PDB file of C-alpha atoms in Angstrom:
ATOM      1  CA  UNK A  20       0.000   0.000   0.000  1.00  0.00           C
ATOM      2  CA  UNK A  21       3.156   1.888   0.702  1.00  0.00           C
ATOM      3  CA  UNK A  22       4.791   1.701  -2.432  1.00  0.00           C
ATOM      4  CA  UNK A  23       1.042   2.273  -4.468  1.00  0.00           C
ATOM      5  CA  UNK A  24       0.744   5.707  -2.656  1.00  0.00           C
ATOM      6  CA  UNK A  25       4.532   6.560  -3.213  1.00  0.00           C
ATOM      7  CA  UNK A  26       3.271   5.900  -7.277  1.00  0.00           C
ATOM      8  CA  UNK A  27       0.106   8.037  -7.037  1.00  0.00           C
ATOM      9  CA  UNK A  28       1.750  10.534  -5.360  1.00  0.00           C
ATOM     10  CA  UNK A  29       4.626  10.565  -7.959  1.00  0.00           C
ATOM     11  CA  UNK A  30       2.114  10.299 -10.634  1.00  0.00           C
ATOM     12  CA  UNK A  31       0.162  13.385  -8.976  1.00  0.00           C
ATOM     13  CA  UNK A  32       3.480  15.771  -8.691  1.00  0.00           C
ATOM     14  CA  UNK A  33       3.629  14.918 -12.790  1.00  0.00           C
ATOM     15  CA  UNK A  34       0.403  16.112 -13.932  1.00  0.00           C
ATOM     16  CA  UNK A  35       0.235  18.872 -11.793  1.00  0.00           C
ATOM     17  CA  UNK A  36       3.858  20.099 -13.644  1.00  0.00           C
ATOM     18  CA  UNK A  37       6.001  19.525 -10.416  1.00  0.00           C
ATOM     19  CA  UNK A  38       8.519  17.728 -12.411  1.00  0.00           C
ATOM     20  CA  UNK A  39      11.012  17.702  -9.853  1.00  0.00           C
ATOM     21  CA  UNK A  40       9.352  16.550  -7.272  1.00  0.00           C
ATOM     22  CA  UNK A  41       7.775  13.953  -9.385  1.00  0.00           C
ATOM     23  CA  UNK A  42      11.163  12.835 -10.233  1.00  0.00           C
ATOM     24  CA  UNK A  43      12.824  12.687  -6.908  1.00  0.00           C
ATOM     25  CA  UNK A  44       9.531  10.442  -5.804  1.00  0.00           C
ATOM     26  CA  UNK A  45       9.921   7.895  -9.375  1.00  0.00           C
ATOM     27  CA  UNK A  46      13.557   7.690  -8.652  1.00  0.00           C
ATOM     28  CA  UNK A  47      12.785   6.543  -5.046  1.00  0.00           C
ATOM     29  CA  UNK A  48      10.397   3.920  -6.360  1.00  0.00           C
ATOM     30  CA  UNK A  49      12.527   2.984  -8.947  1.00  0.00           C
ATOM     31  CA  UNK A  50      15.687   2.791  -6.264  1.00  0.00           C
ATOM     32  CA  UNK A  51      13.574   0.879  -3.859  1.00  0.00           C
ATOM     33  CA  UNK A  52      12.285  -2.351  -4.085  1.00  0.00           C
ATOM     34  CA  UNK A  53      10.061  -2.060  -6.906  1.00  0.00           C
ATOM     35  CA  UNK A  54       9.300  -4.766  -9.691  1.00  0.00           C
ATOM     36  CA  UNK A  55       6.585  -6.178 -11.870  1.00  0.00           C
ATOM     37  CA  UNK A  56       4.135  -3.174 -13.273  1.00  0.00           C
ATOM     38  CA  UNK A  57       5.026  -0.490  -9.849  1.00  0.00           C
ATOM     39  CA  UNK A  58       8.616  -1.014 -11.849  1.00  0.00           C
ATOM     40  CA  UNK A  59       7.689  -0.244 -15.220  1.00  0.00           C
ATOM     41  CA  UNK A  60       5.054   2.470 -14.504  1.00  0.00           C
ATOM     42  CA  UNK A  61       7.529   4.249 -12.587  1.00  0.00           C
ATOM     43  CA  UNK A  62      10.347   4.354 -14.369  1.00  0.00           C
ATOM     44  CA  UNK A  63       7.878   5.316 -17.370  1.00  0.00           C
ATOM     45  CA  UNK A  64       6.620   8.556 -14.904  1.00  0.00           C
ATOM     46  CA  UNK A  65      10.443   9.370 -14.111  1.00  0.00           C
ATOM     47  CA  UNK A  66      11.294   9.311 -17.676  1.00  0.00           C
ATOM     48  CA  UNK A  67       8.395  11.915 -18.226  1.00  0.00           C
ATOM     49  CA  UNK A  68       9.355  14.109 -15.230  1.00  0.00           C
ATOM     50  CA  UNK A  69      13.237  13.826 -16.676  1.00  0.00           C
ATOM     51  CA  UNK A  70      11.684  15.437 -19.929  1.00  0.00           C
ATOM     52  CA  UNK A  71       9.356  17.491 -18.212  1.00  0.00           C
ATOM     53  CA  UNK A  72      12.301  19.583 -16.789  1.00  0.00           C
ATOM     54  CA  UNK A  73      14.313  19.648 -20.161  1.00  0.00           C
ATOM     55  CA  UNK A  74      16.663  16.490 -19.144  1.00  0.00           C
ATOM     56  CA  UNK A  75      16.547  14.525 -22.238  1.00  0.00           C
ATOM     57  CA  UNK A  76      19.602  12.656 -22.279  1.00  0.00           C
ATOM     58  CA  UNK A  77      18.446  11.299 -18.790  1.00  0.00           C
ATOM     59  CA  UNK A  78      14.975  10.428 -20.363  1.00  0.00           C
ATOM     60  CA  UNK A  79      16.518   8.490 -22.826  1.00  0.00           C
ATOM     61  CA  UNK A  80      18.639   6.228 -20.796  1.00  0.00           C
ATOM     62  CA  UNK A  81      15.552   6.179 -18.687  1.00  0.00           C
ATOM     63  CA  UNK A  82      13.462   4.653 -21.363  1.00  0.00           C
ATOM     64  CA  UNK A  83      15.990   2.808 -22.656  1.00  0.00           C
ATOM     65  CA  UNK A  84      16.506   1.002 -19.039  1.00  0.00           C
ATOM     66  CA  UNK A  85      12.460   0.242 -18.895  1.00  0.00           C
ATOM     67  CA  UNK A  86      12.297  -1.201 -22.595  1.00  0.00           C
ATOM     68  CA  UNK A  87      15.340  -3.685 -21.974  1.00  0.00           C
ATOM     69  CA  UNK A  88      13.592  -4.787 -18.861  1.00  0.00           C
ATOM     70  CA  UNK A  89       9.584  -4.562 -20.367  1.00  0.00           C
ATOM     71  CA  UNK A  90      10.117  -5.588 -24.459  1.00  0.00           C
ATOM     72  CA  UNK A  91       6.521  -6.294 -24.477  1.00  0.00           C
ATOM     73  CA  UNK A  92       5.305  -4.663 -20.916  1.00  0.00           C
ATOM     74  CA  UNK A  93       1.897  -2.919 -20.692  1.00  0.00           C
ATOM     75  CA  UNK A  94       3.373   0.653 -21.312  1.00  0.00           C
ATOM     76  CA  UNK A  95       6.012  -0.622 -24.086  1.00  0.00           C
ATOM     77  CA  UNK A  96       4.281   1.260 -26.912  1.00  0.00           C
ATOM     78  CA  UNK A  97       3.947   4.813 -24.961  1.00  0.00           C
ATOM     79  CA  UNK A  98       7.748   4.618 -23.730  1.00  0.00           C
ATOM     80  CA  UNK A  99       9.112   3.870 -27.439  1.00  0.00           C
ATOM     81  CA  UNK A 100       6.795   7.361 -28.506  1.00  0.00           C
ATOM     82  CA  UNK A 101       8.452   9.443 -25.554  1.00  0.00           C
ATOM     83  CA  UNK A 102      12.191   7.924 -26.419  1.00  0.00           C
ATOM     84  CA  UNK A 103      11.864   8.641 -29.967  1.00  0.00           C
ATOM     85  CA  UNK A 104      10.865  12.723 -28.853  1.00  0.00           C
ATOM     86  CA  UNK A 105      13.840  12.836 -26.292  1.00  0.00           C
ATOM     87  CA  UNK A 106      15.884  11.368 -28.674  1.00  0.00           C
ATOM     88  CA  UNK A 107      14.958  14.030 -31.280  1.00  0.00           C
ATOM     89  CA  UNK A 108      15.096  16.679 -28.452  1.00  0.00           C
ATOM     90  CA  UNK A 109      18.500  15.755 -27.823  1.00  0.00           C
ATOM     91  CA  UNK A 110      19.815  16.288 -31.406  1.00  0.00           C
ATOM     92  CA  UNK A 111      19.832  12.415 -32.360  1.00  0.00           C
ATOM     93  CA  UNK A 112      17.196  13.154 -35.425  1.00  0.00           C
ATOM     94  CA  UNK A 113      18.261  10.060 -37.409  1.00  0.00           C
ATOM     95  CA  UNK A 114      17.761   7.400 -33.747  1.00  0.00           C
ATOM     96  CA  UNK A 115      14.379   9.177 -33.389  1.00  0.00           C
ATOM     97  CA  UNK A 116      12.836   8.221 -36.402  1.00  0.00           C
ATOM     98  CA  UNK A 117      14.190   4.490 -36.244  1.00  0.00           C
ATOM     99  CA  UNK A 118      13.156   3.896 -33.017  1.00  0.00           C
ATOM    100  CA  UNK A 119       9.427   5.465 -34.259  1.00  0.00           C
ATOM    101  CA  UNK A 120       9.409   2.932 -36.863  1.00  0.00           C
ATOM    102  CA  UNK A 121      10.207   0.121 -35.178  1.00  0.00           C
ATOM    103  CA  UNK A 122       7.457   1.067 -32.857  1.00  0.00           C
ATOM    104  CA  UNK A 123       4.992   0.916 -35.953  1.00  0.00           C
ATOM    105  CA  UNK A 124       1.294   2.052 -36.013  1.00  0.00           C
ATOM    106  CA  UNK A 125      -0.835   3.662 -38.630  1.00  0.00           C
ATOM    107  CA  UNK A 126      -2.770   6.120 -36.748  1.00  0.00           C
ATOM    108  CA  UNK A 127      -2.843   9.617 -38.028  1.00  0.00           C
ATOM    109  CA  UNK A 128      -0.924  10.995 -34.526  1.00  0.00           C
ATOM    110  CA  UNK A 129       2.023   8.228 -35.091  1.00  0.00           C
ATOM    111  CA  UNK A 130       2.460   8.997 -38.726  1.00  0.00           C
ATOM    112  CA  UNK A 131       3.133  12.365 -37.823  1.00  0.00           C
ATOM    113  CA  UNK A 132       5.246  11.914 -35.152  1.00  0.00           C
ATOM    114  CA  UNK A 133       6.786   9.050 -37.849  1.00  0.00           C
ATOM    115  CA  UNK A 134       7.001  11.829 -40.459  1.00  0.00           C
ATOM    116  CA  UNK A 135       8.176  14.784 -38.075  1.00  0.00           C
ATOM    117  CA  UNK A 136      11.124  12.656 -37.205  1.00  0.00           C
ATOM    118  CA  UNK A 137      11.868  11.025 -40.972  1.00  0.00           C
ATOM    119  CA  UNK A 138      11.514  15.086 -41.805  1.00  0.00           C
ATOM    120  CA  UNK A 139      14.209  16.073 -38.959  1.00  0.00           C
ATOM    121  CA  UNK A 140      16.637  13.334 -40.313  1.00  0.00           C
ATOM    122  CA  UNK A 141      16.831  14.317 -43.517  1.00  0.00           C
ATOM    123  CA  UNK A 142      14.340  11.749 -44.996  1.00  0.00           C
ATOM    124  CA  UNK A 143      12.103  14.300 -47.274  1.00  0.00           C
ATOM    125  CA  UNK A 144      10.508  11.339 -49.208  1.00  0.00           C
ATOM    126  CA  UNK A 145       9.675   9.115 -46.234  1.00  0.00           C
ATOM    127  CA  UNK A 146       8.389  12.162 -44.885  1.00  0.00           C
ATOM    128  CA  UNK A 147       6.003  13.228 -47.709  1.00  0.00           C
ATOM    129  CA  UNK A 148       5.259   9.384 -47.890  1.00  0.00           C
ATOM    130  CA  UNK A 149       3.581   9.331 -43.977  1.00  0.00           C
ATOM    131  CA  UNK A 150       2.312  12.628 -44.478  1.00  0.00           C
ATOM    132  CA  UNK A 151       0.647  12.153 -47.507  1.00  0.00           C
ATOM    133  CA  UNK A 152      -0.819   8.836 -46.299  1.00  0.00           C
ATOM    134  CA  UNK A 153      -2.537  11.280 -43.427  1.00  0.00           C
ATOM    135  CA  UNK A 154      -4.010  14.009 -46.004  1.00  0.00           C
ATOM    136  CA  UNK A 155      -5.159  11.049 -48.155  1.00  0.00           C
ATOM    137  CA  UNK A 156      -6.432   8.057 -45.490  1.00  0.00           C
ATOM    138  CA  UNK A 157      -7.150  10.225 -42.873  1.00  0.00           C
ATOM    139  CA  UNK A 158      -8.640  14.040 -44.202  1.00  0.00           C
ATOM    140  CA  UNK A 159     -10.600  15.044 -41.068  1.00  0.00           C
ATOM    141  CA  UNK A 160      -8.110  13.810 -38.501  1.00  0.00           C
ATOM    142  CA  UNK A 161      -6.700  16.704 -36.201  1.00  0.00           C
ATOM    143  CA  UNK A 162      -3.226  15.692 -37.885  1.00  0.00           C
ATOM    144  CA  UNK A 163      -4.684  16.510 -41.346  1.00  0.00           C
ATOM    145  CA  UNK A 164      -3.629  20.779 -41.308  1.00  0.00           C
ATOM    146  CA  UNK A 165      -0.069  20.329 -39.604  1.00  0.00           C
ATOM    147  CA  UNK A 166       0.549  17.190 -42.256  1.00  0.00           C
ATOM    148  CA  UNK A 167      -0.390  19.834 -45.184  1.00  0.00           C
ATOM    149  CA  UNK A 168       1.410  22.423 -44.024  1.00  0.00           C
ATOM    150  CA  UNK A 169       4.502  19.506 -43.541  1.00  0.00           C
ATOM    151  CA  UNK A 170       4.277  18.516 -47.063  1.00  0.00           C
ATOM    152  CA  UNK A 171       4.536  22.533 -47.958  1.00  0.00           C
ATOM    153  CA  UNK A 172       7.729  22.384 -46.318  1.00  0.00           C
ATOM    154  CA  UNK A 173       9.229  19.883 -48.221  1.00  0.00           C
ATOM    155  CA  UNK A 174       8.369  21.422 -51.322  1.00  0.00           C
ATOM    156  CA  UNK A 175       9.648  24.540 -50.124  1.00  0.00           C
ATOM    157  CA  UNK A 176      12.650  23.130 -49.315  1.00  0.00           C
ATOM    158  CA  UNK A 177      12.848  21.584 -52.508  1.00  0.00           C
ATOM    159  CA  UNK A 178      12.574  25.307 -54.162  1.00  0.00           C
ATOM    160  CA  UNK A 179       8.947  23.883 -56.046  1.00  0.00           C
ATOM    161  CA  UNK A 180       6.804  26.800 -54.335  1.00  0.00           C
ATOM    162  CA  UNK A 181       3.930  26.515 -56.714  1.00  0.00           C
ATOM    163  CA  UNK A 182       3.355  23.114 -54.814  1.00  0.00           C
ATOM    164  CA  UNK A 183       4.315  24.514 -51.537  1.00  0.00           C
ATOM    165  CA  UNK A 184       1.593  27.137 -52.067  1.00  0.00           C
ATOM    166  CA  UNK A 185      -1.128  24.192 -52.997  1.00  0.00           C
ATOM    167  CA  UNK A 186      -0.085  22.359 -49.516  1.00  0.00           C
ATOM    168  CA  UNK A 187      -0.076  25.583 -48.258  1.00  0.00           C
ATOM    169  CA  UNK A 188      -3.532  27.030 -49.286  1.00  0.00           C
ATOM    170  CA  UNK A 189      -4.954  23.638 -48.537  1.00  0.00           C
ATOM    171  CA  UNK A 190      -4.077  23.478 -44.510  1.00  0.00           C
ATOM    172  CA  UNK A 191      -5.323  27.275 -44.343  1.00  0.00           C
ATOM    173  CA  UNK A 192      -8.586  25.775 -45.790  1.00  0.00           C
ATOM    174  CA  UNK A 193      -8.522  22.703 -43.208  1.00  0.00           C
ATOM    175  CA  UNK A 194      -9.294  25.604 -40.197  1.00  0.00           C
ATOM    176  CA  UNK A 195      -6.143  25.052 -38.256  1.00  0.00           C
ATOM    177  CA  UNK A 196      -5.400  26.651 -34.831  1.00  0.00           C
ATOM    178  CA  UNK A 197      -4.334  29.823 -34.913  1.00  0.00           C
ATOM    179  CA  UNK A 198      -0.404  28.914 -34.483  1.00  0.00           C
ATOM    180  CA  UNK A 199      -0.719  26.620 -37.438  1.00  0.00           C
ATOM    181  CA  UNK A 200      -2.390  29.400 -39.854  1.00  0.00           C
ATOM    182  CA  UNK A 201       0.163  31.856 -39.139  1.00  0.00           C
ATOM    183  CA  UNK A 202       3.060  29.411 -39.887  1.00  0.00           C
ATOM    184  CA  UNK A 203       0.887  28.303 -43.348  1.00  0.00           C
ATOM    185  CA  UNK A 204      -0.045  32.361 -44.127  1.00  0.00           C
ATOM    186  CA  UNK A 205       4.259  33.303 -43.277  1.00  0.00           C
ATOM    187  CA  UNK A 206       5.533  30.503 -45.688  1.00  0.00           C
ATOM    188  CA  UNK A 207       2.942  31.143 -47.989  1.00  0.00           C
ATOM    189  CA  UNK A 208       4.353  34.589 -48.438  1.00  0.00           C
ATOM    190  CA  UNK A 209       7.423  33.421 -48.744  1.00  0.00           C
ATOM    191  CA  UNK A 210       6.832  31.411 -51.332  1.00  0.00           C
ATOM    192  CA  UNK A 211       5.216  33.972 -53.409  1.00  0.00           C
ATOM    193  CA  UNK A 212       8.378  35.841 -52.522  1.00  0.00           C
ATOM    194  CA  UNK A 213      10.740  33.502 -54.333  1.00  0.00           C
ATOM    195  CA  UNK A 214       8.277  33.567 -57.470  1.00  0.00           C
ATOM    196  CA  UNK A 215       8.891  37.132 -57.874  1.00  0.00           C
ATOM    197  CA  UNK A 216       5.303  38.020 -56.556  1.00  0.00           C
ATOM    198  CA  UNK A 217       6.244  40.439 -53.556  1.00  0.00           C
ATOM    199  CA  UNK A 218       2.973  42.274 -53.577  1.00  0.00           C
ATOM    200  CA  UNK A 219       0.472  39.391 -52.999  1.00  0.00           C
ATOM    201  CA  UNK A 220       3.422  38.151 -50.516  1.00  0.00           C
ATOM    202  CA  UNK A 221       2.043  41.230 -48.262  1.00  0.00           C
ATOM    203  CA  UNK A 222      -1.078  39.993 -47.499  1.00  0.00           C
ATOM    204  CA  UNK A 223       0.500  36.448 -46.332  1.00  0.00           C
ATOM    205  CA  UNK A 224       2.988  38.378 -44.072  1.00  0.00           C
ATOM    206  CA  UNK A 225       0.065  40.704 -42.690  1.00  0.00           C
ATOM    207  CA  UNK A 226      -2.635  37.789 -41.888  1.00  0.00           C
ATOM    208  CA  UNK A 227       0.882  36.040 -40.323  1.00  0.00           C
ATOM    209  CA  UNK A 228       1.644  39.111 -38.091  1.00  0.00           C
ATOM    210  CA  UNK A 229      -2.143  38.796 -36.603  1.00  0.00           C
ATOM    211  CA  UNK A 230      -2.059  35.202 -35.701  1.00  0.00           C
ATOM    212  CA  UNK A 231       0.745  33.304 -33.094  1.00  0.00           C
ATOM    213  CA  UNK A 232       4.008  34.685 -33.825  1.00  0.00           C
ATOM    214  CA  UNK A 233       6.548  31.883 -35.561  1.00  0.00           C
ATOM    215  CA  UNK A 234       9.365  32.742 -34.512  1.00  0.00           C
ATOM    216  CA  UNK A 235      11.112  29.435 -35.445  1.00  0.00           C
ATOM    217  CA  UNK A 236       9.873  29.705 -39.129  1.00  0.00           C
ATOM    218  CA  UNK A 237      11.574  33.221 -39.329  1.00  0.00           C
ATOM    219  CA  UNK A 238      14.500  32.051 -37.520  1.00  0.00           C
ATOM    220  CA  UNK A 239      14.887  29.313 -40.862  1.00  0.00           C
ATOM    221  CA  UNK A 240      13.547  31.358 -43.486  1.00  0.00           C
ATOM    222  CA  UNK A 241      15.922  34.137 -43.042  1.00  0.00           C
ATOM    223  CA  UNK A 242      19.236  31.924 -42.225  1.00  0.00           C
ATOM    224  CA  UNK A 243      17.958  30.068 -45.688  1.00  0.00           C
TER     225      UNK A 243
END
């Protein structure tokens, strides 16, 4: 009963945000003498409070630990998802996406984390490949605006804009948060930019500048 409380109380600390506390309370479970599910729950929950508080590299051994111990345990699938995000938090791009493939799943949420990762590693055509598979198989999913605006990026990158502009135009039509529409509406003026059409660029820029501010895609665009 002990032990149980210890977890709830760790797992309590975690959702409330109190990432350090929740940490010091896993790694006392995890130190003690834990085993079975109490084990692999909690070193699951001290991996999250490890990347809660920015400590990737930690997160990863972490995970890595609970997967050697749990191949097939109960929270297997969710700790492969979180090692492939602290892996790609920690700069290792190219481990991320293998260890998101070898954790499978078609869903629309794991192709995009598949596809986000494949896209960080330098895999463009992998990449379009998942996120095409979510415009196509799954068109109303939540996933459906961000995959658009993905593909854009990869034909941006590629220097096609007229078919950055169509992925564009089409995850501004999909009614995506407001974040999501100004990062579409910026590229999208960018893109007109490089075809030489600065004045309908404006417009872009302007309905960008109203929206979230993304800062990250102007961070890119201008070191491009």
């Amino acid at each position: 009963v002990a032990a149980r409380a210890r977890y709830d109380l760790a797992e309590a600390l975690l959702k409330a945000g109190q990432f350090e506390a929740a940490e010091s309370e896993f790694a006392s479970i995890v130190q003690g003498k834990a085993e079975g599910e109490l084990l692999e729950y909690s070193l699951l929950g001290l991996a999250y409070a490890q990347a809660g508080r920015g400590q990737h590299e930690p997160a990863v051994t972490t995970l890595k630990d609970l997967l050697d111990r749990f191949p097939t345990g109960k929270k297997a699938e969710a700790a492969r998802l979180q090692l492939a995000r602290s892996l790609s938090a920690s700069g290792h791009a190219e481990e991320a996406a293998n260890a998101l493939a070898a954790a499978g799943g078609d869903t629309p949420q794991a192709l995009l984390e598949l596809g986000c990762a494949e896209q960080a590693a330098g895999r463009s055509d992998q990449a379009k490949a998942r996120f095409t598979e979510i415009v196509e198989k799954h068109p109303a999913s939540p996933e459906a605006p961000e995959a658009l605006f993905r593909l854009g990026e990869i034909a941006f990158a590629a220097e096609d804009y007229d078919a950055a502009l169509t992925a564009y135009d089409r995850a501004l039509g999909s009614k995506p948060d407001a974040d999501l529409a100004a990062r579409c509406s910026y590229k999208k003026g960018w893109a007109l930019r490089r075809k030489g059409q600065p004045e309908p660029a404006i417009a872009c820029f302007e309905a960008a500048s109203r929206g979230a501010e993304p800062e990250a895609m102007v961070a890119s665009t201008m070191a491009g």
